[in-house]
mmCIF file of C-alpha atoms in Angstrom:
data_model
loop_
_atom_site.group_PDB
_atom_site.id
_atom_site.type_symbol
_atom_site.label_atom_id
_atom_site.label_comp_id
_atom_site.label_asym_id
_atom_site.label_seq_id
_atom_site.Cartn_x
_atom_site.Cartn_y
_atom_site.Cartn_z
ATOM 1 C CA MET A 13 50.638 155.537 77.221
ATOM 2 C CA ASN A 14 53.807 154.960 75.239
ATOM 3 C CA ALA A 15 54.216 153.153 71.927
ATOM 4 C CA VAL A 16 55.425 149.830 73.367
ATOM 5 C CA SER A 17 52.460 149.295 75.650
ATOM 6 C CA ALA A 18 50.107 150.409 72.877
ATOM 7 C CA LEU A 19 51.578 147.683 70.640
ATOM 8 C CA GLY A 20 51.131 145.130 73.426
ATOM 9 C CA GLU A 21 47.538 146.156 74.003
ATOM 10 C CA LEU A 22 46.822 145.911 70.290
ATOM 11 C CA LEU A 23 48.185 142.335 70.264
ATOM 12 C CA VAL A 24 45.992 141.449 73.252
ATOM 13 C CA LEU A 25 42.934 142.838 71.476
ATOM 14 C CA PHE A 26 43.817 140.804 68.361
ATOM 15 C CA GLY A 27 44.128 137.650 70.481
ATOM 16 C CA VAL A 28 40.814 138.232 72.252
ATOM 17 C CA PHE A 29 39.096 138.552 68.873
ATOM 18 C CA PHE A 30 40.430 135.139 67.843
ATOM 19 C CA TYR A 31 39.386 133.626 71.174
ATOM 20 C CA PHE A 32 35.840 134.735 70.428
ATOM 21 C CA LEU A 33 36.102 133.320 66.927
ATOM 22 C CA SER A 34 37.169 129.939 68.266
ATOM 23 C CA ALA A 35 34.309 129.811 70.764
ATOM 24 C CA LEU A 36 31.884 130.799 67.994
ATOM 25 C CA GLY A 37 33.290 128.096 65.688
ATOM 26 C CA LEU A 38 32.799 125.576 68.481
ATOM 27 C CA ILE A 39 29.119 126.512 68.652
ATOM 28 C CA ARG A 40 28.315 126.881 64.954
ATOM 29 C CA MET A 41 30.021 124.004 63.125
ATOM 30 C CA PRO A 42 28.074 120.810 62.343
ATOM 31 C CA ASP A 43 30.338 117.942 63.475
ATOM 32 C CA VAL A 44 33.365 117.148 65.647
ATOM 33 C CA TYR A 45 35.941 117.309 62.864
ATOM 34 C CA ASN A 46 34.893 120.723 61.594
ATOM 35 C CA ARG A 47 34.599 122.066 65.117
ATOM 36 C CA MET A 48 38.144 120.977 65.764
ATOM 37 C CA GLN A 49 39.315 122.646 62.553
ATOM 38 C CA THR A 50 37.972 126.057 63.437
ATOM 39 C CA ALA A 51 38.489 125.954 67.181
ATOM 40 C CA THR A 52 42.098 124.737 67.436
ATOM 41 C CA LYS A 53 43.618 127.136 64.932
ATOM 42 C CA SER A 54 41.902 130.234 66.243
ATOM 43 C CA ALA A 55 42.602 129.368 69.875
ATOM 44 C CA THR A 56 46.308 128.849 69.157
ATOM 45 C CA LEU A 57 46.706 132.143 67.296
ATOM 46 C CA GLY A 58 44.653 133.902 69.955
ATOM 47 C CA SER A 59 46.926 132.542 72.692
ATOM 48 C CA LEU A 60 50.002 133.724 70.810
ATOM 49 C CA GLY A 61 48.489 137.199 70.559
ATOM 50 C CA VAL A 62 47.321 137.459 74.164
ATOM 51 C CA ILE A 63 50.409 135.972 75.810
ATOM 52 C CA ILE A 64 53.116 137.761 73.812
ATOM 53 C CA GLY A 65 51.003 140.921 73.878
ATOM 54 C CA THR A 66 50.866 140.745 77.663
ATOM 55 C CA GLY A 67 54.650 140.408 77.821
ATOM 56 C CA ILE A 68 55.171 143.457 75.620
ATOM 57 C CA TRP A 69 52.530 145.426 77.496
ATOM 58 C CA ALA A 70 54.188 144.661 80.859
ATOM 59 C CA VAL A 71 57.578 145.830 79.568
ATOM 60 C CA GLY A 72 55.907 148.977 78.213
ATOM 61 C CA LYS A 73 54.465 149.642 81.682
ATOM 62 C CA GLY A 74 57.998 149.672 83.070
ATOM 63 C CA LEU A 75 58.072 146.212 84.664
ATOM 64 C CA TYR A 76 61.060 143.844 84.574
ATOM 65 C CA TRP A 77 62.175 142.722 81.071
ATOM 66 C CA GLY A 78 61.941 139.076 82.130
ATOM 67 C CA TRP A 79 58.197 139.268 81.467
ATOM 68 C CA ILE A 80 58.742 139.083 77.746
ATOM 69 C CA THR A 81 61.111 136.094 77.745
ATOM 70 C CA LYS A 82 58.868 134.125 80.065
ATOM 71 C CA SER A 83 55.772 134.884 78.045
ATOM 72 C CA ILE A 84 57.649 133.748 74.919
ATOM 73 C CA VAL A 85 58.358 130.417 76.656
ATOM 74 C CA ILE A 86 54.650 129.916 77.415
ATOM 75 C CA ALA A 87 53.637 130.914 73.876
ATOM 76 C CA VAL A 88 56.138 128.538 72.240
ATOM 77 C CA PHE A 89 54.992 125.733 74.510
ATOM 78 C CA ILE A 90 51.372 126.274 73.487
ATOM 79 C CA LEU A 91 52.356 126.534 69.816
ATOM 80 C CA LEU A 92 54.133 123.160 70.028
ATOM 81 C CA THR A 93 51.601 121.208 72.082
ATOM 82 C CA ASN A 94 48.221 122.405 70.803
ATOM 83 C CA PRO A 95 48.490 120.728 67.375
ATOM 84 C CA ILE A 96 49.590 117.493 69.056
ATOM 85 C CA SER A 97 46.560 117.393 71.337
ATOM 86 C CA ALA A 98 44.295 118.247 68.381
ATOM 87 C CA HIS A 99 45.823 115.388 66.406
ATOM 88 C CA ALA A 100 45.399 112.943 69.307
ATOM 89 C CA LEU A 101 41.781 114.011 69.784
ATOM 90 C CA ILE A 102 40.824 113.772 66.100
ATOM 91 C CA ARG A 103 42.404 110.324 65.872
ATOM 92 C CA GLY A 104 40.573 109.220 68.993
ATOM 93 C CA ALA A 105 37.345 110.552 67.488
ATOM 94 C CA TYR A 106 37.870 108.608 64.266
ATOM 95 C CA LYS A 107 38.898 105.392 66.053
ATOM 96 C CA SER A 108 35.917 105.551 68.419
ATOM 97 C CA GLY A 109 33.655 105.467 65.371
ATOM 98 C CA ILE A 110 32.129 108.929 65.006
ATOM 99 C CA PRO A 111 30.993 109.281 61.357
ATOM 100 C CA LEU A 112 31.982 112.203 59.143
ATOM 101 C CA TRP A 113 29.442 114.939 58.450
ATOM 102 C CA LYS A 114 26.846 113.993 55.800
ATOM 103 C CA GLY A 115 28.186 116.611 53.365
ATOM 104 C CA SER A 116 31.730 115.179 53.309
ATOM 105 C CA VAL A 117 33.060 114.378 49.853
ATOM 106 C CA VAL A 118 35.884 111.872 50.265
ATOM 107 C CA ASP A 119 37.317 109.523 52.929
ATOM 108 C CA ARG A 120 40.687 108.053 51.934
ATOM 109 C CA TYR A 121 41.531 106.936 55.449
ATOM 110 C CA ARG A 122 38.823 104.263 55.507
ATOM 111 C CA GLU A 123 40.105 102.912 52.178
ATOM 112 C CA ALA A 124 43.674 102.786 53.498
ATOM 113 C CA LEU A 125 42.605 101.029 56.704
ATOM 114 C CA LYS A 126 40.665 98.410 54.696
ATOM 115 C CA GLU A 127 43.673 97.933 52.400
ATOM 116 C CA LYS A 128 45.916 97.343 55.396
ATOM 117 C CA GLU A 129 43.566 94.812 56.990
ATOM 118 C CA GLY A 130 43.252 92.975 53.676
ATOM 119 C CA GLY A 131 47.033 92.806 53.404
ATOM 120 C CA GLU A 132 47.452 91.317 56.866
ATOM 121 C CA GLU A 133 44.994 88.482 56.385
ATOM 122 C CA MET B 22 42.952 152.623 75.247
ATOM 123 C CA ILE B 23 40.618 150.070 76.867
ATOM 124 C CA GLY B 24 41.449 148.929 80.389
ATOM 125 C CA ILE B 25 42.734 145.491 81.282
ATOM 126 C CA ASN B 26 39.503 144.667 83.185
ATOM 127 C CA ILE B 27 37.568 144.750 79.923
ATOM 128 C CA TYR B 28 39.892 142.200 78.323
ATOM 129 C CA LEU B 29 39.564 139.927 81.346
ATOM 130 C CA ALA B 30 35.766 140.125 81.103
ATOM 131 C CA LEU B 31 35.807 139.433 77.340
ATOM 132 C CA ILE B 32 38.012 136.351 77.738
ATOM 133 C CA ALA B 33 35.761 135.089 80.527
ATOM 134 C CA ILE B 34 32.761 135.448 78.201
ATOM 135 C CA ALA B 35 34.593 133.449 75.500
ATOM 136 C CA THR B 36 35.246 130.697 78.066
ATOM 137 C CA LEU B 37 31.556 130.602 78.943
ATOM 138 C CA MET B 38 30.663 130.358 75.248
ATOM 139 C CA SER B 39 32.835 127.279 74.847
ATOM 140 C CA PHE B 40 31.277 125.881 78.013
ATOM 141 C CA TYR B 41 28.016 125.754 76.065
ATOM 142 C CA ARG B 42 29.528 122.972 73.951
ATOM 143 C CA VAL B 43 30.653 121.055 77.048
ATOM 144 C CA PHE B 44 27.073 121.221 78.272
ATOM 145 C CA ARG B 45 25.304 120.405 74.997
ATOM 146 C CA GLY B 46 27.785 118.302 72.981
ATOM 147 C CA PRO B 47 26.168 115.109 71.698
ATOM 148 C CA THR B 48 29.302 112.927 71.986
ATOM 149 C CA THR B 49 32.206 112.592 74.411
ATOM 150 C CA VAL B 50 34.688 113.910 71.861
ATOM 151 C CA ASP B 51 32.677 117.113 71.438
ATOM 152 C CA ARG B 52 32.956 117.737 75.159
ATOM 153 C CA LEU B 53 36.669 116.956 75.170
ATOM 154 C CA VAL B 54 37.377 119.357 72.307
ATOM 155 C CA ALA B 55 35.464 122.061 74.137
ATOM 156 C CA VAL B 56 37.441 121.382 77.336
ATOM 157 C CA ASP B 57 40.699 121.569 75.377
ATOM 158 C CA ILE B 58 39.747 124.967 73.956
ATOM 159 C CA MET B 59 38.631 126.126 77.405
ATOM 160 C CA THR B 60 41.997 125.265 78.935
ATOM 161 C CA THR B 61 43.833 127.069 76.147
ATOM 162 C CA ILE B 62 41.735 130.170 76.685
ATOM 163 C CA THR B 63 42.158 129.924 80.461
ATOM 164 C CA THR B 64 45.953 129.925 80.055
ATOM 165 C CA GLY B 65 45.679 133.284 78.303
ATOM 166 C CA LEU B 66 43.391 134.490 81.101
ATOM 167 C CA MET B 67 45.991 133.512 83.722
ATOM 168 C CA VAL B 68 48.739 135.391 81.903
ATOM 169 C CA LEU B 69 46.553 138.499 81.800
ATOM 170 C CA PHE B 70 45.811 138.096 85.520
ATOM 171 C CA ALA B 71 49.553 138.071 86.170
ATOM 172 C CA LEU B 72 49.747 141.481 84.540
ATOM 173 C CA TYR B 73 46.649 142.674 86.435
ATOM 174 C CA TYR B 74 48.275 141.918 89.796
ATOM 175 C CA ARG B 75 51.776 142.784 88.514
ATOM 176 C CA ARG B 76 53.230 139.558 89.937
ATOM 177 C CA MET B 77 55.685 137.761 87.664
ATOM 178 C CA ILE B 78 55.403 134.533 89.677
ATOM 179 C CA PHE B 79 51.870 134.018 88.296
ATOM 180 C CA LEU B 80 53.366 133.377 84.861
ATOM 181 C CA ASP B 81 54.827 130.153 86.255
ATOM 182 C CA VAL B 82 51.329 129.120 87.325
ATOM 183 C CA ALA B 83 50.146 129.576 83.732
ATOM 184 C CA LEU B 84 53.079 127.516 82.392
ATOM 185 C CA VAL B 85 52.422 124.603 84.754
ATOM 186 C CA TYR B 86 48.706 124.790 83.979
ATOM 187 C CA ALA B 87 49.450 124.519 80.240
ATOM 188 C CA VAL B 88 51.667 121.458 80.811
ATOM 189 C CA LEU B 89 49.070 119.686 82.960
ATOM 190 C CA ALA B 90 46.205 120.455 80.572
ATOM 191 C CA PHE B 91 48.205 119.026 77.666
ATOM 192 C CA LEU B 92 48.932 115.812 79.571
ATOM 193 C CA GLY B 93 45.287 115.452 80.568
ATOM 194 C CA VAL B 94 44.005 115.844 77.020
ATOM 195 C CA ILE B 95 46.556 113.324 75.706
ATOM 196 C CA ALA B 96 45.517 110.792 78.367
ATOM 197 C CA PHE B 97 41.830 111.180 77.467
ATOM 198 C CA ALA B 98 42.587 110.822 73.768
ATOM 199 C CA ARG B 99 44.476 107.577 74.430
ATOM 200 C CA TYR B 100 41.486 106.373 76.399
ATOM 201 C CA LEU B 101 39.161 107.123 73.471
ATOM 202 C CA GLU B 102 41.371 105.082 71.142
ATOM 203 C CA GLY B 103 41.150 102.220 73.612
ATOM 204 C CA GLY B 104 44.892 102.148 74.179
ATOM 205 C CA ILE B 105 45.236 102.954 77.865
ATOM 206 C CA MET C 21 71.844 110.008 57.294
ATOM 207 C CA GLY C 22 73.379 108.054 60.189
ATOM 208 C CA GLU C 23 73.579 109.006 63.838
ATOM 209 C CA ALA C 24 76.108 111.544 65.016
ATOM 210 C CA GLY C 25 78.771 110.748 67.612
ATOM 211 C CA LYS C 26 77.987 110.702 71.328
ATOM 212 C CA ILE C 27 79.969 113.842 72.163
ATOM 213 C CA SER C 28 78.284 115.890 69.446
ATOM 214 C CA ARG C 29 74.831 114.804 70.608
ATOM 215 C CA TYR C 30 75.723 115.554 74.240
ATOM 216 C CA LEU C 31 77.011 119.059 73.427
ATOM 217 C CA TYR C 32 73.927 119.854 71.361
ATOM 218 C CA THR C 33 71.666 118.809 74.249
ATOM 219 C CA VAL C 34 73.644 120.965 76.692
ATOM 220 C CA ILE C 35 73.332 124.017 74.417
ATOM 221 C CA VAL C 36 69.573 123.632 73.937
ATOM 222 C CA LEU C 37 68.935 123.051 77.654
ATOM 223 C CA PHE C 38 71.016 126.076 78.593
ATOM 224 C CA ILE C 39 69.070 128.293 76.184
ATOM 225 C CA ILE C 40 65.791 127.061 77.731
ATOM 226 C CA TRP C 41 67.213 127.851 81.191
ATOM 227 C CA LEU C 42 68.121 131.369 80.060
ATOM 228 C CA PHE C 43 64.593 132.011 78.845
ATOM 229 C CA LEU C 44 62.969 130.551 81.966
ATOM 230 C CA THR C 45 65.002 132.412 84.578
ATOM 231 C CA SER C 46 65.326 135.561 82.436
ATOM 232 C CA SER C 47 68.242 136.906 84.438
ATOM 233 C CA LEU C 48 71.918 137.418 83.626
ATOM 234 C CA ASP C 49 73.142 137.101 87.209
ATOM 235 C CA VAL C 50 76.427 135.150 87.421
ATOM 236 C CA GLN C 51 75.173 132.728 90.071
ATOM 237 C CA GLU C 52 72.091 131.877 88.022
ATOM 238 C CA LEU C 53 74.234 131.238 84.936
ATOM 239 C CA GLU C 54 76.614 128.976 86.870
ATOM 240 C CA ILE C 55 73.935 126.799 88.419
ATOM 241 C CA GLY C 56 72.075 126.654 85.085
ATOM 242 C CA PHE C 57 75.199 125.470 83.291
ATOM 243 C CA VAL C 58 75.870 122.757 85.881
ATOM 244 C CA MET C 59 72.256 121.591 85.773
ATOM 245 C CA SER C 60 72.330 121.464 81.951
ATOM 246 C CA LEU C 61 75.456 119.287 82.092
ATOM 247 C CA ILE C 62 73.799 116.870 84.541
ATOM 248 C CA VAL C 63 70.408 116.669 82.799
ATOM 249 C CA ALA C 64 72.009 116.281 79.358
ATOM 250 C CA ALA C 65 74.005 113.272 80.595
ATOM 251 C CA PHE C 66 70.734 111.456 81.313
ATOM 252 C CA SER C 67 68.676 112.612 78.353
ATOM 253 C CA TYR C 68 70.884 113.054 75.269
ATOM 254 C CA GLU C 69 70.098 109.605 73.886
ATOM 255 C CA LEU C 70 66.401 110.407 73.682
ATOM 256 C CA PHE C 71 66.788 114.071 72.819
ATOM 257 C CA THR C 72 68.524 114.055 69.438
ATOM 258 C CA THR C 73 70.006 111.828 66.778
ATOM 259 C CA ASN C 74 71.655 114.506 64.629
ATOM 260 C CA GLY C 75 73.798 116.245 67.235
ATOM 261 C CA LEU C 76 75.659 119.417 66.353
ATOM 262 C CA ARG C 77 74.771 119.054 62.669
ATOM 263 C CA ASN C 78 71.480 120.740 63.590
ATOM 264 C CA LEU C 79 73.378 123.971 64.261
ATOM 265 C CA HIS C 80 74.749 124.280 60.717
ATOM 266 C CA PRO C 81 74.412 127.954 59.615
ATOM 267 C CA LYS C 82 72.355 127.056 56.547
ATOM 268 C CA ARG C 83 69.827 125.219 58.695
ATOM 269 C CA ILE C 84 69.600 128.094 61.166
ATOM 270 C CA ALA C 85 69.092 130.576 58.318
ATOM 271 C CA TYR C 86 66.290 128.477 56.830
ATOM 272 C CA ALA C 87 64.704 128.075 60.285
ATOM 273 C CA ALA C 88 64.823 131.847 60.777
ATOM 274 C CA ALA C 89 63.181 132.341 57.373
ATOM 275 C CA TYR C 90 60.587 129.664 58.164
ATOM 276 C CA ILE C 91 59.226 131.400 61.283
ATOM 277 C CA PRO C 92 57.820 134.556 59.599
ATOM 278 C CA TYR C 93 56.564 132.503 56.645
ATOM 279 C CA PHE C 94 54.775 130.167 59.033
ATOM 280 C CA LEU C 95 53.280 132.983 61.103
ATOM 281 C CA TRP C 96 51.996 134.655 57.945
ATOM 282 C CA ALA C 97 50.442 131.374 56.721
ATOM 283 C CA MET C 98 48.836 130.955 60.131
ATOM 284 C CA ILE C 99 47.271 134.423 60.093
ATOM 285 C CA MET C 100 45.912 133.843 56.580
ATOM 286 C CA ALA C 101 44.507 130.479 57.722
ATOM 287 C CA ASN C 102 42.731 132.139 60.598
ATOM 288 C CA LEU C 103 41.210 134.824 58.398
ATOM 289 C CA ASP C 104 39.952 132.004 56.158
ATOM 290 C CA VAL C 105 38.468 130.248 59.192
ATOM 291 C CA ALA C 106 36.914 133.542 60.315
ATOM 292 C CA TYR C 107 35.218 133.871 56.930
ATOM 293 C CA ARG C 108 33.834 130.337 57.157
ATOM 294 C CA VAL C 109 32.559 130.758 60.717
ATOM 295 C CA LEU C 110 30.971 134.173 60.288
ATOM 296 C CA HIS C 111 29.381 133.492 56.866
ATOM 297 C CA PRO C 112 25.667 132.733 57.422
ATOM 298 C CA LYS C 113 25.654 129.698 55.071
ATOM 299 C CA ARG C 114 28.836 128.031 56.470
ATOM 300 C CA PRO C 115 30.619 127.366 53.128
ATOM 301 C CA ILE C 116 32.365 124.097 54.036
ATOM 302 C CA ASN C 117 33.131 121.033 51.934
ATOM 303 C CA PRO C 118 35.013 118.608 54.212
ATOM 304 C CA GLY C 119 36.701 115.266 53.551
ATOM 305 C CA ILE C 120 39.773 113.166 54.334
ATOM 306 C CA VAL C 121 42.558 113.177 51.716
ATOM 307 C CA GLU C 122 45.916 111.437 51.456
ATOM 308 C CA CYS C 123 49.315 113.097 50.920
ATOM 309 C CA LYS C 124 52.823 111.820 50.272
ATOM 310 C CA THR C 125 55.902 113.430 51.796
ATOM 311 C CA VAL C 126 59.583 113.349 50.872
ATOM 312 C CA LEU C 127 60.846 114.013 54.412
ATOM 313 C CA LYS C 128 62.823 111.212 56.055
ATOM 314 C CA SER C 129 63.553 112.121 59.691
ATOM 315 C CA ASP C 130 61.019 111.765 62.499
ATOM 316 C CA VAL C 131 61.435 115.327 63.758
ATOM 317 C CA GLY C 132 60.851 116.627 60.238
ATOM 318 C CA LYS C 133 57.657 114.599 59.951
ATOM 319 C CA LEU C 134 56.478 115.888 63.338
ATOM 320 C CA SER C 135 57.068 119.514 62.362
ATOM 321 C CA LEU C 136 55.326 118.983 59.033
ATOM 322 C CA ALA C 137 52.324 117.461 60.797
ATOM 323 C CA ASN C 138 52.191 120.348 63.279
ATOM 324 C CA SER C 139 52.515 122.943 60.517
ATOM 325 C CA ILE C 140 49.723 121.256 58.555
ATOM 326 C CA THR C 141 47.485 121.268 61.586
ATOM 327 C CA LEU C 142 47.922 124.978 62.183
ATOM 328 C CA THR C 143 47.490 126.210 58.600
ATOM 329 C CA PRO C 144 44.642 126.577 56.118
ATOM 330 C CA GLY C 145 41.739 124.295 56.929
ATOM 331 C CA THR C 146 43.677 121.076 57.481
ATOM 332 C CA ILE C 147 44.269 118.714 60.435
ATOM 333 C CA THR C 148 46.589 115.709 60.355
ATOM 334 C CA LEU C 149 44.550 112.633 61.231
ATOM 335 C CA ASP C 150 47.156 109.871 61.013
ATOM 336 C CA VAL C 151 50.638 109.184 59.667
ATOM 337 C CA MET C 152 51.651 105.794 58.261
ATOM 338 C CA GLY C 153 55.240 105.842 57.018
ATOM 339 C CA ASP C 154 55.278 108.594 54.368
ATOM 340 C CA ARG C 155 51.488 108.743 53.936
ATOM 341 C CA TYR C 156 49.645 111.547 55.669
ATOM 342 C CA PHE C 157 45.876 111.385 56.162
ATOM 343 C CA ILE C 158 44.505 114.881 56.419
ATOM 344 C CA HIS C 159 41.060 116.197 57.246
ATOM 345 C CA TRP C 160 40.530 119.120 54.869
ATOM 346 C CA ILE C 161 37.687 121.553 55.430
ATOM 347 C CA ASP C 162 37.407 122.586 51.770
ATOM 348 C CA VAL C 163 38.454 119.740 49.438
ATOM 349 C CA LYS C 164 39.668 121.120 46.121
ATOM 350 C CA ASP C 165 41.416 118.022 44.758
ATOM 351 C CA SER C 166 40.849 114.525 46.137
ATOM 352 C CA THR C 167 43.724 112.733 44.322
ATOM 353 C CA VAL C 168 46.988 112.012 46.142
ATOM 354 C CA GLU C 169 49.173 114.189 43.880
ATOM 355 C CA GLY C 170 46.809 117.134 43.815
ATOM 356 C CA ALA C 171 46.404 117.167 47.584
ATOM 357 C CA SER C 172 50.166 116.889 48.143
ATOM 358 C CA GLU C 173 50.713 119.769 45.727
ATOM 359 C CA ASN C 174 48.231 121.919 47.644
ATOM 360 C CA ILE C 175 49.047 121.044 51.251
ATOM 361 C CA THR C 176 52.554 119.728 51.871
ATOM 362 C CA ARG C 177 54.736 121.259 49.095
ATOM 363 C CA PRO C 178 54.993 124.816 50.440
ATOM 364 C CA PHE C 179 56.335 123.623 53.813
ATOM 365 C CA GLU C 180 58.536 120.838 52.513
ATOM 366 C CA LYS C 181 60.961 123.101 50.711
ATOM 367 C CA PHE C 182 61.851 124.699 54.056
ATOM 368 C CA LEU C 183 61.673 121.622 56.268
ATOM 369 C CA LYS C 184 63.774 119.528 53.850
ATOM 370 C CA VAL C 185 66.734 121.798 54.534
ATOM 371 C CA ILE C 186 66.092 122.299 58.257
ATOM 372 C CA PHE C 187 65.648 118.671 59.274
ATOM 373 C CA GLY C 188 67.105 116.758 56.315
#
């Protein structure tokens, strides 16, 4: 067990912890919007940890150095696309008429949409 | 430290936990969010499997899986907005 | 800021595609490099019009330096955001106070707006819900200030000072 693979394994452990956190957030939170908040962020950071950690771990085990560049490609792809799918989903949720949680304090988007409709008429 | 099998088992348990929301979720969007998280977690699982079998070609499988999952979620979100 | 010339945009596309090729094949074999270079030339000829509007201006040293400084800052903000989320999920009473607020941005370019929206989504308790021109609608898990100025001060300012230089 050398230092490089120990670092990789530590990153994997870190990522697995955040995976659990995201699954737990999915179960515990009260409505769609808050679930998305907790789940998306933790899952993205967890993926970064697990995937880059795996690349480093493989290099530490004496495998080909291409592991790390390829795992960086996958990690960057996930980092770029996950927020976009979260944004598309939350917009679809709002447009399909799911109400905010009863404890929400402010909703500026509804005001802006009304304003826009009023302007067009 | 801990073996790679343990990490694989832990990630599989996290996937099952998010499957609970797919099963229970009161609305369609709840289920879709849970599926999105499941695919993200499964990508990590595939990368770890590549290390388990020591085959670099499996990393390409994970990359293609990530691309397809992203496209699928975007298509469903467009459908929810009524724009498809 | 107007569009750059065709040649500058084409060269920029070739450089970016070649770097992606290098990362994907992860080999420095001469044959691989040759075929990758030829493929980048061909693909860039079809796609440069969609790919970029700024061309080689994106590779200005000041922009690259700011981008390099932005990555660790962003990763740090992301880790802090996740610890915050961890606190909210694991706390037995679920201390949340959600709502949708509005923010203004000073960024002009589309790529800059996209990166700002992505950065907002990944950092403390906020998800971008919709963008109309320069108005961002953001779902915030813990609303501290529901006015437009206060929310902009809290959410978008820290990223804008980097992204303003990187994307213009």
